[in-house]
Structure formats: structure tokens, C-alpha cells
mmCIF file of C-alpha atoms and ligand atoms in Angstrom:
data_model
loop_
_atom_site.group_PDB
_atom_site.id
_atom_site.type_symbol
_atom_site.label_atom_id
_atom_site.label_comp_id
_atom_site.label_asym_id
_atom_site.label_seq_id
_atom_site.Cartn_x
_atom_site.Cartn_y
_atom_site.Cartn_z
ATOM 1 C CA UNK A 22 -21.765 -15.168 -70.468
ATOM 2 C CA UNK A 23 -22.790 -12.899 -72.857
ATOM 3 C CA UNK A 24 -20.017 -12.475 -76.890
ATOM 4 C CA UNK A 25 -18.816 -9.393 -76.137
ATOM 5 C CA UNK A 26 -17.609 -10.605 -72.312
ATOM 6 C CA UNK A 27 -16.516 -13.860 -73.590
ATOM 7 C CA UNK A 28 -14.728 -11.934 -75.798
ATOM 8 C CA UNK A 29 -13.332 -9.318 -72.902
ATOM 9 C CA UNK A 30 -12.593 -12.325 -71.138
ATOM 10 C CA UNK A 31 -9.778 -13.733 -73.403
ATOM 11 C CA UNK A 32 -9.049 -10.032 -74.125
ATOM 12 C CA UNK A 33 -7.130 -10.599 -70.906
ATOM 13 C CA UNK A 34 -6.892 -13.718 -70.533
ATOM 14 C CA UNK A 35 -4.402 -13.541 -73.032
ATOM 15 C CA UNK A 36 -2.702 -10.135 -71.610
ATOM 16 C CA UNK A 37 -2.097 -12.097 -68.839
ATOM 17 C CA UNK A 38 -0.841 -14.505 -70.380
ATOM 18 C CA UNK A 39 2.002 -11.999 -72.431
ATOM 19 C CA UNK A 40 3.295 -10.902 -68.882
ATOM 20 C CA UNK A 41 3.807 -13.922 -67.768
ATOM 21 C CA UNK A 42 5.745 -14.625 -70.749
ATOM 22 C CA UNK A 43 7.379 -11.072 -70.929
ATOM 23 C CA UNK A 44 7.852 -11.948 -66.541
ATOM 24 C CA UNK A 45 9.810 -15.610 -67.590
ATOM 25 C CA UNK A 46 12.001 -13.506 -69.611
ATOM 26 C CA UNK A 47 12.999 -11.333 -68.220
ATOM 27 C CA UNK A 48 13.042 -12.065 -64.433
ATOM 28 C CA UNK A 49 14.850 -15.275 -63.205
ATOM 29 C CA UNK A 50 12.993 -14.391 -59.657
ATOM 30 C CA UNK A 51 9.996 -13.829 -61.521
ATOM 31 C CA UNK A 52 10.786 -17.054 -63.652
ATOM 32 C CA UNK A 53 11.825 -19.134 -59.830
ATOM 33 C CA UNK A 54 8.229 -17.782 -58.767
ATOM 34 C CA UNK A 55 5.751 -19.015 -61.008
ATOM 35 C CA UNK A 56 7.245 -21.998 -62.043
ATOM 36 C CA UNK A 57 6.624 -25.548 -60.526
ATOM 37 C CA UNK A 58 8.888 -25.926 -57.337
ATOM 38 C CA UNK A 59 10.236 -28.466 -58.743
ATOM 39 C CA UNK A 60 8.918 -30.402 -62.329
ATOM 40 C CA UNK A 61 8.821 -33.740 -63.618
ATOM 41 C CA UNK A 62 11.113 -35.150 -65.694
ATOM 42 C CA UNK A 63 9.428 -34.597 -69.272
ATOM 43 C CA UNK A 64 12.390 -31.673 -70.214
ATOM 44 C CA UNK A 65 15.833 -34.599 -69.120
ATOM 45 C CA UNK A 66 17.842 -33.668 -72.303
ATOM 46 C CA UNK A 67 17.396 -29.706 -71.834
ATOM 47 C CA UNK A 68 19.450 -29.021 -68.240
ATOM 48 C CA UNK A 69 23.365 -30.407 -68.616
ATOM 49 C CA UNK A 70 25.347 -32.082 -70.098
ATOM 50 C CA UNK A 71 29.101 -32.344 -70.224
ATOM 51 C CA UNK A 72 31.863 -29.536 -68.723
ATOM 52 C CA UNK A 73 35.071 -29.956 -67.572
ATOM 53 C CA UNK A 74 36.559 -27.495 -65.148
ATOM 54 C CA UNK A 75 38.454 -27.497 -62.063
ATOM 55 C CA UNK A 76 37.200 -28.117 -58.030
ATOM 56 C CA UNK A 77 38.533 -26.429 -54.669
ATOM 57 C CA UNK A 78 41.588 -28.885 -54.534
ATOM 58 C CA UNK A 79 43.211 -27.446 -58.062
ATOM 59 C CA UNK A 80 42.473 -31.218 -59.387
ATOM 60 C CA UNK A 81 40.365 -31.076 -62.876
ATOM 61 C CA UNK A 82 36.778 -32.866 -62.722
ATOM 62 C CA UNK A 83 34.894 -33.397 -65.633
ATOM 63 C CA UNK A 84 31.074 -34.850 -64.760
ATOM 64 C CA UNK A 85 31.514 -38.391 -66.371
ATOM 65 C CA UNK A 86 33.555 -37.843 -62.438
ATOM 66 C CA UNK A 87 30.044 -38.223 -60.687
ATOM 67 C CA UNK A 88 28.678 -40.922 -63.109
ATOM 68 C CA UNK A 89 26.775 -43.543 -60.623
ATOM 69 C CA UNK A 90 25.704 -40.701 -58.179
ATOM 70 C CA UNK A 91 23.502 -38.224 -58.142
ATOM 71 C CA UNK A 92 24.561 -34.343 -57.636
ATOM 72 C CA UNK A 93 22.659 -31.154 -56.289
ATOM 73 C CA UNK A 94 24.658 -28.564 -59.045
ATOM 74 C CA UNK A 95 24.219 -24.901 -57.457
ATOM 75 C CA UNK A 96 25.373 -21.642 -59.531
ATOM 76 C CA UNK A 97 26.808 -18.814 -57.745
ATOM 77 C CA UNK A 98 29.464 -16.839 -56.888
ATOM 78 C CA UNK A 99 31.358 -16.492 -53.666
ATOM 79 C CA UNK A 100 30.712 -12.918 -53.352
ATOM 80 C CA UNK A 101 27.168 -13.326 -53.519
ATOM 81 C CA UNK A 102 25.728 -11.126 -50.283
ATOM 82 C CA UNK A 103 22.139 -13.421 -49.806
ATOM 83 C CA UNK A 104 21.207 -16.238 -52.398
ATOM 84 C CA UNK A 105 23.938 -18.180 -52.572
ATOM 85 C CA UNK A 106 23.964 -18.524 -49.060
ATOM 86 C CA UNK A 107 21.355 -19.923 -48.275
ATOM 87 C CA UNK A 108 20.575 -22.095 -51.421
ATOM 88 C CA UNK A 109 23.924 -23.675 -49.792
ATOM 89 C CA UNK A 110 22.393 -23.415 -46.373
ATOM 90 C CA UNK A 111 19.360 -25.247 -47.271
ATOM 91 C CA UNK A 112 21.929 -27.474 -49.281
ATOM 92 C CA UNK A 113 23.833 -28.745 -46.371
ATOM 93 C CA UNK A 114 20.852 -29.433 -44.424
ATOM 94 C CA UNK A 115 18.094 -31.622 -47.018
ATOM 95 C CA UNK A 116 21.393 -33.615 -47.084
ATOM 96 C CA UNK A 117 22.175 -33.834 -43.557
ATOM 97 C CA UNK A 118 19.028 -34.111 -42.744
ATOM 98 C CA UNK A 119 18.560 -37.522 -45.212
ATOM 99 C CA UNK A 120 21.257 -39.427 -43.240
ATOM 100 C CA UNK A 121 22.895 -42.408 -44.514
ATOM 101 C CA UNK A 122 20.674 -41.794 -48.027
ATOM 102 C CA UNK A 123 22.215 -38.504 -48.209
ATOM 103 C CA UNK A 124 25.375 -39.503 -49.179
ATOM 104 C CA UNK A 125 24.203 -41.122 -52.668
ATOM 105 C CA UNK A 126 24.610 -37.424 -53.445
ATOM 106 C CA UNK A 127 26.967 -35.414 -54.107
ATOM 107 C CA UNK A 128 26.924 -31.157 -53.519
ATOM 108 C CA UNK A 129 27.988 -29.231 -56.343
ATOM 109 C CA UNK A 130 28.716 -25.944 -56.118
ATOM 110 C CA UNK A 131 29.709 -24.270 -60.037
ATOM 111 C CA UNK A 132 31.609 -20.962 -59.937
ATOM 112 C CA UNK A 133 29.798 -18.310 -62.648
ATOM 113 C CA UNK A 134 33.050 -15.631 -61.459
ATOM 114 C CA UNK A 135 36.256 -17.464 -62.452
ATOM 115 C CA UNK A 136 38.014 -13.622 -62.398
ATOM 116 C CA UNK A 137 37.135 -14.187 -58.440
ATOM 117 C CA UNK A 138 36.477 -17.422 -57.399
ATOM 118 C CA UNK A 139 40.497 -19.241 -57.320
ATOM 119 C CA UNK A 140 40.419 -22.940 -56.232
ATOM 120 C CA UNK A 141 41.211 -21.551 -52.664
ATOM 121 C CA UNK A 142 39.007 -18.690 -52.735
ATOM 122 C CA UNK A 143 35.930 -22.020 -52.921
ATOM 123 C CA UNK A 144 37.792 -23.695 -51.149
ATOM 124 C CA UNK A 145 37.804 -21.523 -47.848
ATOM 125 C CA UNK A 146 34.536 -20.465 -48.375
ATOM 126 C CA UNK A 147 32.403 -23.471 -48.879
ATOM 127 C CA UNK A 148 34.395 -25.203 -45.607
ATOM 128 C CA UNK A 149 31.639 -22.876 -43.972
ATOM 129 C CA UNK A 150 28.923 -24.882 -45.131
ATOM 130 C CA UNK A 151 29.076 -28.936 -46.278
ATOM 131 C CA UNK A 152 32.438 -31.065 -45.413
ATOM 132 C CA UNK A 153 31.389 -32.853 -48.093
ATOM 133 C CA UNK A 154 30.251 -30.044 -51.166
ATOM 134 C CA UNK A 155 32.966 -28.894 -53.785
ATOM 135 C CA UNK A 156 33.034 -26.506 -55.592
ATOM 136 C CA UNK A 157 34.662 -25.969 -59.258
ATOM 137 C CA UNK A 158 35.830 -22.842 -61.024
ATOM 138 C CA UNK A 159 37.290 -22.899 -64.898
ATOM 139 C CA UNK A 160 38.425 -20.703 -67.772
ATOM 140 C CA UNK A 161 35.573 -18.061 -68.437
ATOM 141 C CA UNK A 162 35.259 -20.258 -71.247
ATOM 142 C CA UNK A 163 34.891 -23.386 -69.093
ATOM 143 C CA UNK A 164 32.358 -21.241 -67.102
ATOM 144 C CA UNK A 165 29.996 -20.356 -69.469
ATOM 145 C CA UNK A 166 30.433 -23.806 -71.427
ATOM 146 C CA UNK A 167 29.177 -25.117 -68.707
ATOM 147 C CA UNK A 168 26.233 -22.289 -67.606
ATOM 148 C CA UNK A 169 24.717 -22.464 -71.478
ATOM 149 C CA UNK A 170 24.392 -26.673 -70.505
ATOM 150 C CA UNK A 171 22.541 -25.877 -68.140
ATOM 151 C CA UNK A 172 20.180 -23.049 -68.589
ATOM 152 C CA UNK A 173 21.934 -21.038 -65.549
ATOM 153 C CA UNK A 174 20.649 -17.154 -66.329
ATOM 154 C CA UNK A 175 24.251 -15.260 -65.419
ATOM 155 C CA UNK A 176 24.422 -11.004 -65.600
ATOM 156 C CA UNK A 177 27.393 -9.473 -64.788
ATOM 157 C CA UNK A 178 26.484 -6.154 -63.664
ATOM 158 C CA UNK A 179 28.815 -2.783 -61.815
ATOM 159 C CA UNK A 180 28.317 -2.694 -58.010
ATOM 160 C CA UNK A 181 29.830 0.759 -56.328
ATOM 161 C CA UNK A 182 29.566 -1.261 -52.872
ATOM 162 C CA UNK A 183 31.687 -4.212 -53.974
ATOM 163 C CA UNK A 184 35.394 -3.753 -54.131
ATOM 164 C CA UNK A 185 35.528 -5.324 -57.581
ATOM 165 C CA UNK A 186 33.360 -2.652 -59.164
ATOM 166 C CA UNK A 187 30.868 -5.722 -60.089
ATOM 167 C CA UNK A 188 27.933 -8.551 -58.860
ATOM 168 C CA UNK A 189 26.211 -10.659 -60.576
ATOM 169 C CA UNK A 190 22.655 -11.611 -61.291
ATOM 170 C CA UNK A 191 21.853 -14.953 -61.331
ATOM 171 C CA UNK A 192 19.229 -17.503 -60.573
ATOM 172 C CA UNK A 193 19.204 -19.647 -58.179
ATOM 173 C CA UNK A 194 17.884 -23.224 -58.899
ATOM 174 C CA UNK A 195 18.925 -25.711 -57.499
ATOM 175 C CA UNK A 196 19.427 -29.045 -60.188
ATOM 176 C CA UNK A 197 19.518 -32.483 -59.315
ATOM 177 C CA UNK A 198 21.387 -34.649 -61.191
ATOM 178 C CA UNK A 199 20.455 -38.623 -61.628
ATOM 179 C CA UNK A 200 23.839 -41.272 -61.684
ATOM 180 C CA UNK A 201 23.781 -40.678 -64.943
ATOM 181 C CA UNK A 202 23.916 -37.562 -65.700
ATOM 182 C CA UNK A 203 20.455 -36.683 -66.937
ATOM 183 C CA UNK A 204 18.249 -33.819 -64.737
ATOM 184 C CA UNK A 205 15.552 -34.983 -62.429
ATOM 185 C CA UNK A 206 14.321 -32.587 -60.570
ATOM 186 C CA UNK A 207 15.052 -28.721 -59.418
ATOM 187 C CA UNK A 208 14.358 -26.516 -56.190
ATOM 188 C CA UNK A 209 15.242 -22.984 -55.775
ATOM 189 C CA UNK A 210 17.176 -21.110 -53.027
ATOM 190 C CA UNK A 211 12.999 -20.444 -51.109
ATOM 191 C CA UNK A 212 12.718 -23.978 -50.765
ATOM 192 C CA UNK A 213 12.940 -25.347 -47.363
ATOM 193 C CA UNK A 214 15.573 -27.804 -45.884
ATOM 194 C CA UNK A 215 12.089 -30.173 -44.870
ATOM 195 C CA UNK A 216 10.434 -30.087 -48.423
ATOM 196 C CA UNK A 217 13.808 -30.493 -49.803
ATOM 197 C CA UNK A 218 14.495 -33.936 -47.725
ATOM 198 C CA UNK A 219 11.057 -34.684 -48.578
ATOM 199 C CA UNK A 220 11.093 -34.757 -52.617
ATOM 200 C CA UNK A 221 15.005 -35.918 -52.033
ATOM 201 C CA UNK A 222 13.631 -39.182 -50.327
ATOM 202 C CA UNK A 223 11.178 -39.899 -53.316
ATOM 203 C CA UNK A 224 13.495 -39.152 -56.662
ATOM 204 C CA UNK A 225 16.626 -41.345 -54.762
ATOM 205 C CA UNK A 226 16.982 -45.311 -55.140
HETATM 206 NI NI1 NI B 315 23.968 -15.670 -56.000
#
């Protein structure tokens, strides 16, 4: 390789890296595509943290209520047209596929739309996905705190097709948190049931 072709290659490489970094910063969907389907636990401290929310029965729940259990945590909203239902279906099917081992995991659905997602709304929405799914909602401040702790991208956007006039752009990452509440791995709504079940089986103790 000549000096000038090396320089050209470096310029092209730098351009690609800047483009990828910009895509990661701007588009959560690009982030999902570019990040590996499940990451090693290097970022343990970066995702998760304490929260206080309300479940679909109206009971106040904190992160400490899940100590000693694995949780699969997904953020979404019941009016979501497609990504949330597919993520919940994959989570539910992977848990069922794990059989008795799956009982160690509590699946959580945390609403990013507390305005519409009341406990009753969560209860009627979630029962069609999995009997053990815990739906969590809260005040706007509580939801903001938990989405920040889990580094979830959420943006309210106008939607003339929705009766409420708005919808959300949101990241579609499913987190596996350990019995100590620490981040272990993540998946996306596009992870296959088999791949999720296989990886969960390896991660559970
Ligand atoms: Ni959604």
C-alpha cells in the first residue's frame, strides 16, 4: 500500500467511524443493529438501579422486591403498535421454552407512557402475553427516573393516527438483570426465541 492510498484508507475509516458514532447517538434502531445481541457484563454499573413504581394490581413495588430473582426488563407502552408486542411475545415464549429454569426469572414490563398506562390498563394488556408478567407504571417523575437508570431512549412524538395524538419512539432492549439487581445481558425484540432461551439457560445459575 502506498503512502497516499494508506492515507485515503485512514480517511475513509475515520469517516465510517464518525458515521457509526453519529448513528448510535441519533437512532436507537441503529444502536440495536450495531450493538451485539448480548453484551458481556463489562457495563454492570451502567444499567439499572433503584426504582419505586406501581404494579398492575396497584401495589407499590421497588427494585428490592426482586432481589434474589432474575428479571427480564422491557420498557414500552400498551398502545405501541408493533415493537412492544413482539418483544413481549419473545420474552414469554423464551421463558416457557426454558421450562422450570424459566421460573427463576420474573418478566417486567415498565411503561414509558404513565399518562395512558394505568395499573388497570397494564393488567388487561399483559394478561394475553404471560401469566407471570409484572407490569409497572408510576408518576411521570418515577418513570423518568427509571428510564434514565436503565438508559432507555424515550421520545414522545406527535401521532395524528393515535386517538391521544401522540406515540413514543423508544429503544427496544430487553435487559437480563441478576439476583443482585446488576445488569447481566441484553436482547432486543428481534432476538429469536431460541437464541434468547439458549443464552438465558447459560446465564442462569
Ligand atoms: Ni413499543
